[in-house]
mmCIF file of C-alpha atoms in Angstrom:
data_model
loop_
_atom_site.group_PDB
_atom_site.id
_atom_site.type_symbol
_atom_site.label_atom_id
_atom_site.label_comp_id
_atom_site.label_asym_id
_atom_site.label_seq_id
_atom_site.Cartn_x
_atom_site.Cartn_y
_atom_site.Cartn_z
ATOM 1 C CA UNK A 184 0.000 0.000 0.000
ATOM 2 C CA UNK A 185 1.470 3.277 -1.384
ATOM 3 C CA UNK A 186 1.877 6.046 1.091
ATOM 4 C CA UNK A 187 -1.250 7.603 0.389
ATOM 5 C CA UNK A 188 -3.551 5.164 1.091
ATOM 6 C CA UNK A 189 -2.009 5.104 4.395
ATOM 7 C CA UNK A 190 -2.949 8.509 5.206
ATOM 8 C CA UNK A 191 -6.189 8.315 3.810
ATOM 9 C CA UNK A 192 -6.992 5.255 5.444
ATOM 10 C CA UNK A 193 -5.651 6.593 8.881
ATOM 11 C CA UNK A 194 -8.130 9.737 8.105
ATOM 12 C CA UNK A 195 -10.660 7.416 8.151
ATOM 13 C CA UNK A 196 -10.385 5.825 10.998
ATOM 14 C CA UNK A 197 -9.738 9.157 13.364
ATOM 15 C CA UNK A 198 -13.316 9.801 11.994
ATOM 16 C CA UNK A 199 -15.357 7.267 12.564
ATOM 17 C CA UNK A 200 -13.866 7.145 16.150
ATOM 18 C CA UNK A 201 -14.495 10.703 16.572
ATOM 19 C CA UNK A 202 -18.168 10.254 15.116
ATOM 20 C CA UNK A 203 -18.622 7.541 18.107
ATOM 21 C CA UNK A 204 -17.185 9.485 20.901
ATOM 22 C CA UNK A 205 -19.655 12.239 20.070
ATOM 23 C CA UNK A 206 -22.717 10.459 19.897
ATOM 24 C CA UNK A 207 -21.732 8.748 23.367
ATOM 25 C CA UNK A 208 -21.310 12.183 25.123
ATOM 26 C CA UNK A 209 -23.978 13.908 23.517
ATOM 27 C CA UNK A 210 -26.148 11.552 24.957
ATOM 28 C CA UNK A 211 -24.994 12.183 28.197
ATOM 29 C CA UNK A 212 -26.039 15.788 28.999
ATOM 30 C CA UNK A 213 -29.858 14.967 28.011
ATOM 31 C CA UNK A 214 -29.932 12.145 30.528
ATOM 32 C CA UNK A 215 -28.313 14.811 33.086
ATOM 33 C CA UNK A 216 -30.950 17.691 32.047
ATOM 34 C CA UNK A 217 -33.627 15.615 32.760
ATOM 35 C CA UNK A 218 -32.365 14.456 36.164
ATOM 36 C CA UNK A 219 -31.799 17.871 37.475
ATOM 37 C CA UNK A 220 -35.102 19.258 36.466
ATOM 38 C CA UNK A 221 -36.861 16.218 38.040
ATOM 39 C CA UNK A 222 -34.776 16.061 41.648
ATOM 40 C CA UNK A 223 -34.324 20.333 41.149
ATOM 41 C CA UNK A 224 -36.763 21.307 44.078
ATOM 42 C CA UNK A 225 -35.743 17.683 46.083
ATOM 43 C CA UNK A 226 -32.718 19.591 47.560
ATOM 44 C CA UNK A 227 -33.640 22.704 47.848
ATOM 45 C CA UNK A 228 -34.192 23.997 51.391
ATOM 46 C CA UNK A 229 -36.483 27.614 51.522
ATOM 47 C CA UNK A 230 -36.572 29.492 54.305
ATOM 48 C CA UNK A 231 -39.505 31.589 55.661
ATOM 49 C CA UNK A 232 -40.053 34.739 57.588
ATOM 50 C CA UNK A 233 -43.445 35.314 59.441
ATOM 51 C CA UNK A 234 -43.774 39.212 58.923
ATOM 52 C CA UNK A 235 -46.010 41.218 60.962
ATOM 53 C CA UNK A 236 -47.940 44.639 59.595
ATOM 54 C CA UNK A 237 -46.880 47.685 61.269
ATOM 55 C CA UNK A 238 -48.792 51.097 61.019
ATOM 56 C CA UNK A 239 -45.780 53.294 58.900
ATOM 57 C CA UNK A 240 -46.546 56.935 57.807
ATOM 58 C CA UNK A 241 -45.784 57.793 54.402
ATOM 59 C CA UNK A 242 -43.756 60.889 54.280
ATOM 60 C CA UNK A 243 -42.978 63.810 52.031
ATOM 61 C CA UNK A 244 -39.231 64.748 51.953
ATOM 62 C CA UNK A 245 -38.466 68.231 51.428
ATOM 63 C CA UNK A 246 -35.890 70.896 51.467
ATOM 64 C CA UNK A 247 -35.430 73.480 53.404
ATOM 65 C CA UNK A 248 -33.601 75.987 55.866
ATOM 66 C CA UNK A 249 -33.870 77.447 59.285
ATOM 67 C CA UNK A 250 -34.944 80.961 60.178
ATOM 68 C CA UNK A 251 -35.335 82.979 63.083
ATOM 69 C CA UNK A 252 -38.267 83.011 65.029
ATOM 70 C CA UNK A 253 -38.979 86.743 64.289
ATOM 71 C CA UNK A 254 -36.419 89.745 63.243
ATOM 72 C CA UNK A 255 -36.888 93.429 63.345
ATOM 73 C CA UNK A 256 -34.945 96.604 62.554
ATOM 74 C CA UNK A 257 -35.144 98.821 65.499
ATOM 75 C CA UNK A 258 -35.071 102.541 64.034
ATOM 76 C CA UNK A 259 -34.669 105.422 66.094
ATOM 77 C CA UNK A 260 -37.596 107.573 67.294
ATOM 78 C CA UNK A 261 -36.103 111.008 68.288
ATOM 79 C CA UNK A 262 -32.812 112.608 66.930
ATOM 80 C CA UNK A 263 -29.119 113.019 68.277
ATOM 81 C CA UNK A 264 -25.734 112.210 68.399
ATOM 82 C CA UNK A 265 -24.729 108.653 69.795
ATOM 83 C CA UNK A 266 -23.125 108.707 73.386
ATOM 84 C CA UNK A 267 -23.718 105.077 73.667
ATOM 85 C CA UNK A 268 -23.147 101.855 72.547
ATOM 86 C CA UNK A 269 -23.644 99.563 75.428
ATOM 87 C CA UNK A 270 -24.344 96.411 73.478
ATOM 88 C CA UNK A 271 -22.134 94.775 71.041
ATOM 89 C CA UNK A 272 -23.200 92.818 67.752
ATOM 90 C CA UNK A 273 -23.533 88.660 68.080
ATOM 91 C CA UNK A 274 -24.769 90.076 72.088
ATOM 92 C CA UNK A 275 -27.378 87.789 73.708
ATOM 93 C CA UNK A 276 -29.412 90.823 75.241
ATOM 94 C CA UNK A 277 -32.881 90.877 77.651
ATOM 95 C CA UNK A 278 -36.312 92.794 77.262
ATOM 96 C CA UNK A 279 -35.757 96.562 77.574
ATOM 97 C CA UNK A 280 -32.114 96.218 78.125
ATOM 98 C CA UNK A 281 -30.482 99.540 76.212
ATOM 99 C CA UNK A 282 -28.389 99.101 72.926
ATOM 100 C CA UNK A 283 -27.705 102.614 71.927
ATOM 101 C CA UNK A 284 -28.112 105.752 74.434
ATOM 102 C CA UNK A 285 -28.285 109.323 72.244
ATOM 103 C CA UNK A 286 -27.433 112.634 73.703
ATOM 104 C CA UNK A 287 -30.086 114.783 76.133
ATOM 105 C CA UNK A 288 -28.893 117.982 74.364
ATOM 106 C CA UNK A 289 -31.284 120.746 75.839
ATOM 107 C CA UNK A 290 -34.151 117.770 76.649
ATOM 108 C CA UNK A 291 -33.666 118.306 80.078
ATOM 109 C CA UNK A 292 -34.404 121.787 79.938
ATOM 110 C CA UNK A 293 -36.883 122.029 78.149
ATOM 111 C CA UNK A 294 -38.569 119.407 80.426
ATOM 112 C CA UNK A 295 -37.945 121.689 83.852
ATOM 113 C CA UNK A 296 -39.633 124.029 81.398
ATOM 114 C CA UNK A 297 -42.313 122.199 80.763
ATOM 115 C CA UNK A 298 -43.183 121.424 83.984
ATOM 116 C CA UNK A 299 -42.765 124.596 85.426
ATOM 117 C CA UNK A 300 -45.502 126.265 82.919
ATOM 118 C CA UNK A 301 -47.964 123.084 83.727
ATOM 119 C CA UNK A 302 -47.653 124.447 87.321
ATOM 120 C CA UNK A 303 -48.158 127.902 86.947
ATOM 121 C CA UNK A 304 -51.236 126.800 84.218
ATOM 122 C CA UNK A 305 -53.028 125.041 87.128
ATOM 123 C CA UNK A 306 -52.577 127.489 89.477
ATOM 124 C CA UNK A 307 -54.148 129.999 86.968
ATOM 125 C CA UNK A 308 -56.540 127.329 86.508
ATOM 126 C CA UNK A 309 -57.170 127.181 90.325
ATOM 127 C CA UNK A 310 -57.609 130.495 91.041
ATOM 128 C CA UNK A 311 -60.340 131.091 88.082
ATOM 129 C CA UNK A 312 -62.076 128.343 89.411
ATOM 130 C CA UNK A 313 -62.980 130.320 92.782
ATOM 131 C CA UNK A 314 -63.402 133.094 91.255
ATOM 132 C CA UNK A 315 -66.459 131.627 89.443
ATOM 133 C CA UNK A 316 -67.787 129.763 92.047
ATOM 134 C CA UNK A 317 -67.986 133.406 93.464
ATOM 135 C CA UNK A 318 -69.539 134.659 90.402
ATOM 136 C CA UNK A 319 -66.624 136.739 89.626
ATOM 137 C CA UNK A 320 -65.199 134.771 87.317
ATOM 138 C CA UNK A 321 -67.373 133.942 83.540
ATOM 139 C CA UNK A 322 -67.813 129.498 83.121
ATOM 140 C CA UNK A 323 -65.924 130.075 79.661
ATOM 141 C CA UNK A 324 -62.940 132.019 81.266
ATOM 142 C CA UNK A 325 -62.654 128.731 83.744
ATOM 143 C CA UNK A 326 -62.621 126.554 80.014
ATOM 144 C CA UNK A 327 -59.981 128.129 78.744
ATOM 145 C CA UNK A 328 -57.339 127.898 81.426
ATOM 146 C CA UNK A 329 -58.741 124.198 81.492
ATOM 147 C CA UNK A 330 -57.642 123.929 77.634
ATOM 148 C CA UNK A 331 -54.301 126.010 78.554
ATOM 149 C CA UNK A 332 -53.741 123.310 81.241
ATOM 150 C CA UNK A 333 -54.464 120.412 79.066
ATOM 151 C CA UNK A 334 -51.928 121.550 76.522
ATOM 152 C CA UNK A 335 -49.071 121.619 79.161
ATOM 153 C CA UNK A 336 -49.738 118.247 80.035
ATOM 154 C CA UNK A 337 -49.298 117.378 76.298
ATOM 155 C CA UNK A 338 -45.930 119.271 76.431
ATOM 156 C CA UNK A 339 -44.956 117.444 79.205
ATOM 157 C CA UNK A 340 -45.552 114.039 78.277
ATOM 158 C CA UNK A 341 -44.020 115.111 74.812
ATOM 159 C CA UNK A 342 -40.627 116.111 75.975
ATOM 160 C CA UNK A 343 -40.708 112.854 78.545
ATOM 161 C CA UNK A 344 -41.580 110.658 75.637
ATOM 162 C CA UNK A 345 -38.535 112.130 73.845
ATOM 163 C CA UNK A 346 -35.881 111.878 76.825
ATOM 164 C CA UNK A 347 -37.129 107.823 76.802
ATOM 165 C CA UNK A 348 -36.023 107.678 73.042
ATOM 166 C CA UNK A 349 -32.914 109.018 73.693
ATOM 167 C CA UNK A 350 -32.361 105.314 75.058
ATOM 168 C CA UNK A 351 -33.240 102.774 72.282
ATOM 169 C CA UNK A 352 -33.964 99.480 73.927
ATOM 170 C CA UNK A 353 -34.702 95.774 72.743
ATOM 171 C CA UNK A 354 -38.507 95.325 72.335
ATOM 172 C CA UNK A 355 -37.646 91.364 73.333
ATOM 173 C CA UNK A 356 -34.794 89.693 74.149
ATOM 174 C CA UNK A 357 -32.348 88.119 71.166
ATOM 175 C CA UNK A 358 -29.339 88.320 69.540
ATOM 176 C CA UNK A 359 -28.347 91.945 68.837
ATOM 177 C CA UNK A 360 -27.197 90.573 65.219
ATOM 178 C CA UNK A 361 -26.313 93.885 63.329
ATOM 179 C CA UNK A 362 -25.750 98.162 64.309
ATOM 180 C CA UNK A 363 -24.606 100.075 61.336
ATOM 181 C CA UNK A 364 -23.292 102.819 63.790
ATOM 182 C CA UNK A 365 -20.809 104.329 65.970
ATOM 183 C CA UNK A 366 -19.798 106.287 68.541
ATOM 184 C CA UNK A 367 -20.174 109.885 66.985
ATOM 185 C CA UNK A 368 -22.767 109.661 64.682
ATOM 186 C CA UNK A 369 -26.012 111.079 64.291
ATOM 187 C CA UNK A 370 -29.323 109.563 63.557
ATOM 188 C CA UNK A 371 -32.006 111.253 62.486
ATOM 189 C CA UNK A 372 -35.784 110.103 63.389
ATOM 190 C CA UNK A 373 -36.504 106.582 61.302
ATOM 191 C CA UNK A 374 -32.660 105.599 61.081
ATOM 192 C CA UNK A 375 -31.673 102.275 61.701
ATOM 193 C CA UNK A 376 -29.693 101.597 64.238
ATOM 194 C CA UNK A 377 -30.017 97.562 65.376
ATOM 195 C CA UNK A 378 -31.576 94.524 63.935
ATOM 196 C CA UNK A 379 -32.327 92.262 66.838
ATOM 197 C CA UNK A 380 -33.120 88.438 65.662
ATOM 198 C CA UNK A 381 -35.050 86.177 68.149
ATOM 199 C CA UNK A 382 -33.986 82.570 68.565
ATOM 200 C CA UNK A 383 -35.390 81.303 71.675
ATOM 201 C CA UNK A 384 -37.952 79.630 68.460
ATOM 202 C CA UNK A 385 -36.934 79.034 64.986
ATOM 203 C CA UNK A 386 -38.926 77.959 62.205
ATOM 204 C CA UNK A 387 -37.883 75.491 59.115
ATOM 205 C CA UNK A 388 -39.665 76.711 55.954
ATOM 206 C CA UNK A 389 -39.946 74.483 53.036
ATOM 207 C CA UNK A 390 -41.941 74.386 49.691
ATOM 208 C CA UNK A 391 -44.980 72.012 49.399
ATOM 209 C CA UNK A 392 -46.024 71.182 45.931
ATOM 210 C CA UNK A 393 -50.144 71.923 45.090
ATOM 211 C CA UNK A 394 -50.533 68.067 44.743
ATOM 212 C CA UNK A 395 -49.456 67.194 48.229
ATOM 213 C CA UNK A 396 -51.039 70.851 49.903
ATOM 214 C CA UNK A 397 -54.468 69.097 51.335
ATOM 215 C CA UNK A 398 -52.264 66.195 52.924
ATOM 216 C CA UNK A 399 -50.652 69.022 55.005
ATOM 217 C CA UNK A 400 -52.385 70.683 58.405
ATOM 218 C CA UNK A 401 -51.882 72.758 60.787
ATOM 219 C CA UNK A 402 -50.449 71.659 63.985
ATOM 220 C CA UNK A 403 -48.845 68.611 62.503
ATOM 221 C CA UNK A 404 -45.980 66.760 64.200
ATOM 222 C CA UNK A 405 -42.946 67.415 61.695
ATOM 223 C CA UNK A 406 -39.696 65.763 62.256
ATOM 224 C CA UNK A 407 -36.766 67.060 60.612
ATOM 225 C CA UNK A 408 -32.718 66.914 60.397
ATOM 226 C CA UNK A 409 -30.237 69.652 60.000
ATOM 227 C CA UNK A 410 -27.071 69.463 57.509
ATOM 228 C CA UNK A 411 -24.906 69.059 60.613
ATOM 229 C CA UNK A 412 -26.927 65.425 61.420
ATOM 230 C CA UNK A 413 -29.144 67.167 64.202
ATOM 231 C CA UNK A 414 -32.801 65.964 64.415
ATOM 232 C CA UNK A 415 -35.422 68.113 65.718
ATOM 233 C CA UNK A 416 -39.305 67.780 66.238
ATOM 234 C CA UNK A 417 -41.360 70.505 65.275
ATOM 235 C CA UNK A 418 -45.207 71.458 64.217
ATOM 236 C CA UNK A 419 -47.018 72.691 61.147
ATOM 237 C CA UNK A 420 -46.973 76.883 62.170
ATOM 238 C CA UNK A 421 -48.084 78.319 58.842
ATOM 239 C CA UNK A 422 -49.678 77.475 55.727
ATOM 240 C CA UNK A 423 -49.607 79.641 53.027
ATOM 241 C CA UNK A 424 -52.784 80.528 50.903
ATOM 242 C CA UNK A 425 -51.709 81.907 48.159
ATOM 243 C CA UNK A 426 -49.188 79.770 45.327
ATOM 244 C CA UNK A 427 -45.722 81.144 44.702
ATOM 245 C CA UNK A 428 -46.596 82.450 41.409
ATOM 246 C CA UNK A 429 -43.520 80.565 39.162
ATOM 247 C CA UNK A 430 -43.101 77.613 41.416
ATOM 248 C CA UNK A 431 -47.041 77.049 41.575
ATOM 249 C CA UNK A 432 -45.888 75.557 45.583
ATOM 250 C CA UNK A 433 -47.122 76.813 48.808
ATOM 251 C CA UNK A 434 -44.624 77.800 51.668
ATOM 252 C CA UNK A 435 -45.079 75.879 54.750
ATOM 253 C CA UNK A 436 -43.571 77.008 57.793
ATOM 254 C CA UNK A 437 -42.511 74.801 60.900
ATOM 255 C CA UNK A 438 -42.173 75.970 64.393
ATOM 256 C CA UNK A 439 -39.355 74.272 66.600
ATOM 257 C CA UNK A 440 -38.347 75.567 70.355
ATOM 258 C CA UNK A 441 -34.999 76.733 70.578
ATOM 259 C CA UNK A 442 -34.442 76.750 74.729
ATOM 260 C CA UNK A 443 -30.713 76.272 74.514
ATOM 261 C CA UNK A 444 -30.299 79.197 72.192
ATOM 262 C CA UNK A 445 -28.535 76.595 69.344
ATOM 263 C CA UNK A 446 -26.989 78.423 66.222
ATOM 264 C CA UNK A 447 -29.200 76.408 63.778
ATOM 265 C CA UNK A 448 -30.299 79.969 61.806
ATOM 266 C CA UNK A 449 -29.299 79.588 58.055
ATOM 267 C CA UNK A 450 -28.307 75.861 58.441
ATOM 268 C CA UNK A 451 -30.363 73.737 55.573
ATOM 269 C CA UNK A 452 -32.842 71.007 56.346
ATOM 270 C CA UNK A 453 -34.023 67.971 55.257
ATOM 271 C CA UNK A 454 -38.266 67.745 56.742
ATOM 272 C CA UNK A 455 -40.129 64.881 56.977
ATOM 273 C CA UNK A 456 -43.980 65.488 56.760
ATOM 274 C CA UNK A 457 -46.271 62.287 57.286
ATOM 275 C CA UNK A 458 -49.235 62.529 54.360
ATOM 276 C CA UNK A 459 -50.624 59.052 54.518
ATOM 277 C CA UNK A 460 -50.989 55.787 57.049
ATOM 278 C CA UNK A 461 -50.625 52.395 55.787
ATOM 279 C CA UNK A 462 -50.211 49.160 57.109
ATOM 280 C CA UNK A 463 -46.442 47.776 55.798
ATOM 281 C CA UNK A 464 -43.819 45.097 56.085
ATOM 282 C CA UNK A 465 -40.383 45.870 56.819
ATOM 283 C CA UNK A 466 -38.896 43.505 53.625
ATOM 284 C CA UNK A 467 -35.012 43.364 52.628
ATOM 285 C CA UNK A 468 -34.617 44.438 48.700
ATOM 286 C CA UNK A 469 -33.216 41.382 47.767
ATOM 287 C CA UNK A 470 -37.121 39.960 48.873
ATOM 288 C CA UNK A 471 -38.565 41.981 46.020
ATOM 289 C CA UNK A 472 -39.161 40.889 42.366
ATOM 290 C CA UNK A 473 -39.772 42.474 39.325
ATOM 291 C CA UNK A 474 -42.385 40.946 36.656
ATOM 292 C CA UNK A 475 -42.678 41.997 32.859
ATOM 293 C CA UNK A 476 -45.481 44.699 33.681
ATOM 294 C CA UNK A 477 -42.852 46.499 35.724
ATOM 295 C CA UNK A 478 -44.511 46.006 38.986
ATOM 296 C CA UNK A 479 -42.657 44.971 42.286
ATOM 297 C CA UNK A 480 -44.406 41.583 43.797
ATOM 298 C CA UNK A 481 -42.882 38.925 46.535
ATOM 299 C CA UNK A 482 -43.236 35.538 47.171
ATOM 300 C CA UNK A 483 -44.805 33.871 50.376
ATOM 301 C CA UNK A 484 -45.839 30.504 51.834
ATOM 302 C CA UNK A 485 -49.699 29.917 52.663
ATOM 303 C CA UNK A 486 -50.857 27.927 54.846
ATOM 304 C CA UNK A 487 -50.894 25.072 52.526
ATOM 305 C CA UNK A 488 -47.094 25.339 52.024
ATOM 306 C CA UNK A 489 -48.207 26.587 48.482
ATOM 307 C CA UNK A 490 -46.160 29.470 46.751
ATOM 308 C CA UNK A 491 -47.863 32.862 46.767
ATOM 309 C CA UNK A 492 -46.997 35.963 44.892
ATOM 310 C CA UNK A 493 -47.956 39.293 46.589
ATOM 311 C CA UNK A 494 -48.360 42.875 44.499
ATOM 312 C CA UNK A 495 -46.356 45.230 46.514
ATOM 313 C CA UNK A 496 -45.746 48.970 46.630
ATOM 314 C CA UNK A 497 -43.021 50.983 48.608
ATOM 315 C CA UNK A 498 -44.062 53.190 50.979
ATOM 316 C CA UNK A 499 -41.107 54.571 52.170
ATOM 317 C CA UNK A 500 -37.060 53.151 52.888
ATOM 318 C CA UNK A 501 -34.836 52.769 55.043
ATOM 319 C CA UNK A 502 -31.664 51.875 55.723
ATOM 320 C CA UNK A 503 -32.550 48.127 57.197
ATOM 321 C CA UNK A 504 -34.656 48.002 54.121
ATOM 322 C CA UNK A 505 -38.177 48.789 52.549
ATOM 323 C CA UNK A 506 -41.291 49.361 53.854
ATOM 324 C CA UNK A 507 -43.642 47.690 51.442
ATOM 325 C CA UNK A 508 -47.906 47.930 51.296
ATOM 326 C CA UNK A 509 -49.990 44.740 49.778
ATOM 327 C CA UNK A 510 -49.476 42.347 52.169
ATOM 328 C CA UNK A 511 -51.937 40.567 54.407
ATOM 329 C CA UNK A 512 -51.607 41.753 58.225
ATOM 330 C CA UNK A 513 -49.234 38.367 59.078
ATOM 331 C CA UNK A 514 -47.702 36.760 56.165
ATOM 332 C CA UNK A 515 -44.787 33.975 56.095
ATOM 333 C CA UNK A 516 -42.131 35.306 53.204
ATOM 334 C CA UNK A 517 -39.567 33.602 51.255
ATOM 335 C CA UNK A 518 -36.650 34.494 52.538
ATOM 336 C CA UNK A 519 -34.458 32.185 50.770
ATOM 337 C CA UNK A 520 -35.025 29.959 48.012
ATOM 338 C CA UNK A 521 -37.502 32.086 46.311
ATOM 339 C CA UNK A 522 -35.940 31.425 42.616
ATOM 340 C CA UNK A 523 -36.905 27.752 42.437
ATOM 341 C CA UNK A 524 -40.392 28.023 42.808
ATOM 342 C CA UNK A 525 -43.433 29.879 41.057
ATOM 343 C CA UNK A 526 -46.614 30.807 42.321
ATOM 344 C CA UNK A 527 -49.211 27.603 42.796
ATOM 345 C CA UNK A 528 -45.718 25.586 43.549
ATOM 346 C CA UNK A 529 -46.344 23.231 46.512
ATOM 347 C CA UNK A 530 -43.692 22.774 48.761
ATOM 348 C CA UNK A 531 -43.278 19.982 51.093
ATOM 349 C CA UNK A 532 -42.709 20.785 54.573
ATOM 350 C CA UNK A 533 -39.855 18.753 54.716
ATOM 351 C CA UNK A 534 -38.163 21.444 52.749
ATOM 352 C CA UNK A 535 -39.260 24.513 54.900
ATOM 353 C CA UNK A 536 -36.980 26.336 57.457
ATOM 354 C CA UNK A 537 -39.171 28.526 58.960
ATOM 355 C CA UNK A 538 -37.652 31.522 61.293
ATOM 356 C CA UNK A 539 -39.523 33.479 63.746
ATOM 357 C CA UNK A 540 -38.973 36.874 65.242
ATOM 358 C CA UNK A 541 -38.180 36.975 68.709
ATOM 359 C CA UNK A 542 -36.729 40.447 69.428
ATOM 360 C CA UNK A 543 -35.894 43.273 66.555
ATOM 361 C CA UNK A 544 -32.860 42.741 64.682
ATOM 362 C CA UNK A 545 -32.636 38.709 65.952
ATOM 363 C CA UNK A 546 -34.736 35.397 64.734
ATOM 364 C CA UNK A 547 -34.722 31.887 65.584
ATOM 365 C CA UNK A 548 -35.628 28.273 63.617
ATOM 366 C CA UNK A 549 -39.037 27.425 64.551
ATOM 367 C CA UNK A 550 -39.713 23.547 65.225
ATOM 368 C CA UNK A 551 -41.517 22.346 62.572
#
């Protein structure tokens, strides 16, 4: 046999040996398929969860920042030169307590002036009076000393009024936050001379869209947290009536006590206003399942160890997980296993770890 018959021959017989080999092992994988899709669910172990409804408020997060409780420019009410500045700016002050003192000038003055012509007027007045009751005196004579006596009680309490304005006090107590003067100057009547900001309250206003206004009332327990992690506890103060007119939102306004005098004003805010009550499960996100509509659903045992799928919709989340609405008040989840079993799937109780609750954040097997 010539050389190429060799090779051909050879050729030959690497194929049909090939051909056989292939057939064998092909064969193989079926027979394998069908065993694992027939003994798939024997050793699989699920566990369970018995889940308990809680009542969870469904809250609407919004933006905001702090401001004072109330601020007001203090202007000054009579004239003069500054001789005072007893208070200084970022100054905790009391009710009534002085911030800028102006000079008398002449007020003093013209106050011994004042009351010296309001004495000699009622001694006028006096005098005409028993002079009338004597007949020697006419009733409207007695009038007008009356009216000339009146009028120096005007001037009087005039040029008093004016000596009090000379010291410009705060209307409430506060910080004393700005005073765009100095020793020296002079203010005229309606200058400003203070801004005084009130913190012993602060409110936390925030922007509430139109579809979420009616949800919203007065006198509602608000929580909310500060940028620097602080949480506070506040209540609905103010409403507003009227839209913001590009924003079409309403400003909402909460109140929050302020004993301890914090420095919260300016600081942003995160609030947290409850709109709704539902009854939801605490579930971990690897619980929930996604079908082709889109919508969220998760799997549970009934009470016939059958497979259940649940509709589910979040209500709000956390950082242990989700709190999720559609469930029945007590409900045993799937916890583990979940993927190798469909809804009407009977599972044999052999095959069932169950785990019960016994205090938060800790479960236990349950004897089956």
């Amino acid at each position: 046999m010539d050389r190429s018959k060799q090779i051909a021959l050879g050729l030959l017989i690497l194929a049909c040996f090939w051909i056989f080999t292939g057939n064998v092992q092909s064969s193989r994988p079926v027979e394998n398929d069908v065993l694992s899709k027939h003994d798939r669910h024997e050793d699989v172990i699920i566990q369970t969860r018995v889940s308990h409804a809680q009542t969870i408020e469904k809250t609407l997060v919004l933006a905001g920042h702090v401001e004072p409780h109330r601020t007001v420019t203090i202007k000054a009410e009579t004239a003069g030169k500054v001789v005072g500045i007893p208070a200084s700016r970022s100054q905790r002050v009391k009710t009534d307590e002085t911030l800028v003192q102006l000079a008398m000038n002449d007020r003093k003055a013209r106050l011994k002036q004042a009351e010296a012509e309001l004495r000699q007027r009622k001694s006028d007045w006096l005098a005409n009076v028993k002079l009338q009751q004597k007949g020697l005196r006419a009733k409207t004579n007695v009038l007008s000393h009356e009216a000339l006596v009146a009028e120096s009680e005007a001037s009087l309490a005039q040029i008093k009024e004016d000596i009090s304005n000379t010291q410009i006090k705060a209307p409430f107590a506060g910080v004393l936050d700005q005073r765009p003067l100095e020793l020296g100057d002079f203010v005229d009547r309606g200058d400003s001379v203070a801004v005084l900001v009130d913190d012993s309250q602060v409110r936390i206003s925030v922007q509430v869209s139109q579809h979420h206004l009616a949800a919203i009332k007065s006198g509602q327990r608000v929580t909310a947290r500060l940028v620097t992690g602080e949480a506070l506890t506040g209540t609905v103060s103010y409403i507003a009536h009227l839209a913001d007119k590009e924003t079409r939102s309403f400003r909402v306004e909460v109140q929050v006590s302020n004993p301890d005098q914090k420095p919260w004003l300016g600081l942003s805010a995160r609030v947290e206003l409850p709109i709704e009550s539902h009854q939801a499960h605490l579930v971990s996100p690897a619980l929930l399942n996604l079908d082709y509509q889109g919508e969220l659903y998760v799997k549970a045992l009934n009470s016939d160890n059958r497979v259940k799928v649940f509709p589910v919709s979040i209500i709000r989340h956390e950082t242990s997980g989700f709190w999720v609405s559609g469930l029945p008040e007590s409900v045993s989840l799937i916890t583990h296993g979940q993927g190798f079993y469909q809804e009407g799937d009977q599972i044999d109780a052999s095959s069932v770890k169950r785990l019960i609750a016994v205090t938060a954040g800790q479960e236990q097997e349950q004897a089956l």
